[in-house]
Amino acid sequence: MGSVHTSTSVITIERFIMEQERLHPEATGELSNLLYDLCLAAKIISRHVRRAGLTDILGAAGAVNVSGDLQQKLDLFARDTVRHAVQHTGRVCIVASEEDEEPMLCPQTSRRGKYVILYDPLDGSSNIDVNVSIGTIFSIHRRVSSPKGEPGLGDCLQVGKKQVAAGYILYGSSTMLVYTTGQGVHGFTLDPTIGEFLLSHPDIRTPAVGKYYSVNESNWNRWTPAVQRVVAAFKNGDGRMQAKNARYIGSLVADFHRNLISGGVFLYPGDTRSAEGKLRLLYEAAPLALVVEQAGGLATDGRRPILDLVPQHLHQKTPFIVGSKTDVEFAVEILAADGVPA
Ligand code: P6P
């Protein structure tokens, strides 16, 4: 009798990625290997994040630690860890991160591959000192420049719907890696005792109507009246919208993940201080938009789907409303009636 998948069968991310690749005979395996590379980076960053509280003992950033290594700020450590994991593999040609003003070309020594990685190495890193969950967000595009020339900014400034893959690592009560390659959204939980990400959330679907709304209400007086109407409806309910529970951690990946699993809507609208809001399009909003849409949700800037926005520059910000389909549609309808951007 052939092997039977029982509900208790342990599926590592490596095995899952391989099985997913088999669904695409044309696949070369390069994307699969790139996802493995990111997996390795995730394990290394997770190990360091878990020890963050020990910097007083092990030395904070700038100090030289017991093994003589220069202690780095965790977000710079995360930035380097991802880059080191991918830049010599011949699978990637250029990377861009929130920590660097310009994209970084992969070294000429190894063949420059066909993929581009845009990432936020450690989003919410200001929460590290108070032991609040933080995350890494990544977006993978195909190179669009000629392989005969140098990769460049044009390979990074691509519209979100062209992403090949996207996902995040959440360093929470457990470390989870959630990703999509356009074939649904799948979540893996790190078992640190064996150093493996195990399939824990196959084919994640986000509820159409959310339990939670997530927004920093201290910005209330800086929002447009239309945004205030949207948030008031989520808070108090109105004719069509049941009142929701408020949940706001102030760490994007943590807020996003809770809402993805339980249903909810996250908002970071523009305001009088910053018309484009606070969150970045290329390596925060666009990858999370791909994940949420693959899970049945929506992501918008208040008027247009995030995945349709054509970036003009690397660190461009965007208003961001993301989560349960019915809730995001409700917000867009209220904002459209007002005729101004979120
Ligand atoms: P605010 C963290 O600094 C971050 O970039 C996101 O992780 C989070 O969603 C947002 O900022 C919180 O911003 O203005 O509400 O503190």
PDB file of C-alpha atoms and ligand atoms in Angstrom, residues 98 120 122-127 133-135 137 215-219 222 248-256 266-268 271 273 278-280 284 320, ligand 1:
ATOM      1  CA  GLU A  98      14.378  49.156   3.471  1.00  0.00           C
ATOM      2  CA  ASP A 120      12.006  44.654   4.724  1.00  0.00           C
ATOM      3  CA  LEU A 122      13.053  43.343  10.211  1.00  0.00           C
ATOM      4  CA  ASP A 123       9.835  45.336  10.180  1.00  0.00           C
ATOM      5  CA  GLY A 124       8.801  46.757  13.512  1.00  0.00           C
ATOM      6  CA  SER A 125      12.326  46.484  14.883  1.00  0.00           C
ATOM      7  CA  SER A 126      11.572  49.281  17.351  1.00  0.00           C
ATOM      8  CA  ASN A 127       9.461  46.634  19.137  1.00  0.00           C
ATOM      9  CA  SER A 133       6.593  40.262  17.655  1.00  0.00           C
ATOM     10  CA  ILE A 134       8.427  41.509  14.548  1.00  0.00           C
ATOM     11  CA  GLY A 135       8.737  40.271  10.988  1.00  0.00           C
ATOM     12  CA  ILE A 137       8.701  40.715   4.509  1.00  0.00           C
ATOM     13  CA  VAL A 215      -5.489  51.083  13.025  1.00  0.00           C
ATOM     14  CA  ASN A 216      -3.578  53.620  15.098  1.00  0.00           C
ATOM     15  CA  GLU A 217      -6.499  55.738  16.300  1.00  0.00           C
ATOM     16  CA  SER A 218      -4.194  58.399  17.724  1.00  0.00           C
ATOM     17  CA  ASN A 219      -4.052  59.671  14.134  1.00  0.00           C
ATOM     18  CA  ARG A 222      -5.289  63.932  10.997  1.00  0.00           C
ATOM     19  CA  TYR A 248      -3.429  46.922  17.018  1.00  0.00           C
ATOM     20  CA  ILE A 249       0.043  45.675  17.899  1.00  0.00           C
ATOM     21  CA  GLY A 250       1.928  48.345  15.973  1.00  0.00           C
ATOM     22  CA  SER A 251       3.971  45.673  14.216  1.00  0.00           C
ATOM     23  CA  LEU A 252       2.748  45.213  10.649  1.00  0.00           C
ATOM     24  CA  VAL A 253       3.518  41.517  10.166  1.00  0.00           C
ATOM     25  CA  ALA A 254       1.950  40.590  13.518  1.00  0.00           C
ATOM     26  CA  ASP A 255      -1.198  42.636  12.837  1.00  0.00           C
ATOM     27  CA  PHE A 256      -1.420  41.347   9.270  1.00  0.00           C
ATOM     28  CA  PHE A 266      -5.727  46.676   8.818  1.00  0.00           C
ATOM     29  CA  LEU A 267      -5.544  50.343   7.880  1.00  0.00           C
ATOM     30  CA  TYR A 268      -2.649  52.755   7.612  1.00  0.00           C
ATOM     31  CA  ASP A 271      -3.144  61.842   6.919  1.00  0.00           C
ATOM     32  CA  ARG A 273       1.212  64.658   8.208  1.00  0.00           C
ATOM     33  CA  LYS A 278       3.777  55.416   6.493  1.00  0.00           C
ATOM     34  CA  LEU A 279       4.108  51.993   4.880  1.00  0.00           C
ATOM     35  CA  ARG A 280       6.277  51.230   1.873  1.00  0.00           C
ATOM     36  CA  GLU A 284       5.617  45.977   2.643  1.00  0.00           C
ATOM     37  CA  PHE A 320      -2.699  50.751   2.920  1.00  0.00           C
TER      38      PHE A 320
HETATM   39  P1  P6P B   1       2.505  53.611  14.106  1.00  0.00           P
HETATM   40  C1  P6P B   1       6.618  49.610  12.678  1.00  0.00           C
HETATM   41  O1  P6P B   1       7.424  50.734  12.965  1.00  0.00           O
HETATM   42  C2  P6P B   1       5.810  49.932  11.441  1.00  0.00           C
HETATM   43  O2  P6P B   1       6.630  50.201  10.369  1.00  0.00           O
HETATM   44  C3  P6P B   1       4.884  48.779  11.121  1.00  0.00           C
HETATM   45  O3  P6P B   1       5.401  47.560  11.511  1.00  0.00           O
HETATM   46  C4  P6P B   1       3.630  49.129  11.896  1.00  0.00           C
HETATM   47  O4  P6P B   1       2.454  48.616  11.312  1.00  0.00           O
HETATM   48  C5  P6P B   1       3.631  50.654  11.858  1.00  0.00           C
HETATM   49  O5  P6P B   1       4.980  51.067  11.707  1.00  0.00           O
HETATM   50  C6  P6P B   1       3.104  51.242  13.153  1.00  0.00           C
HETATM   51  O6  P6P B   1       3.134  52.655  12.972  1.00  0.00           O
HETATM   52  O7  P6P B   1       2.546  54.984  13.486  1.00  0.00           O
HETATM   53  O8  P6P B   1       1.068  53.134  14.324  1.00  0.00           O
HETATM   54  O9  P6P B   1       3.364  53.449  15.325  1.00  0.00           O
END
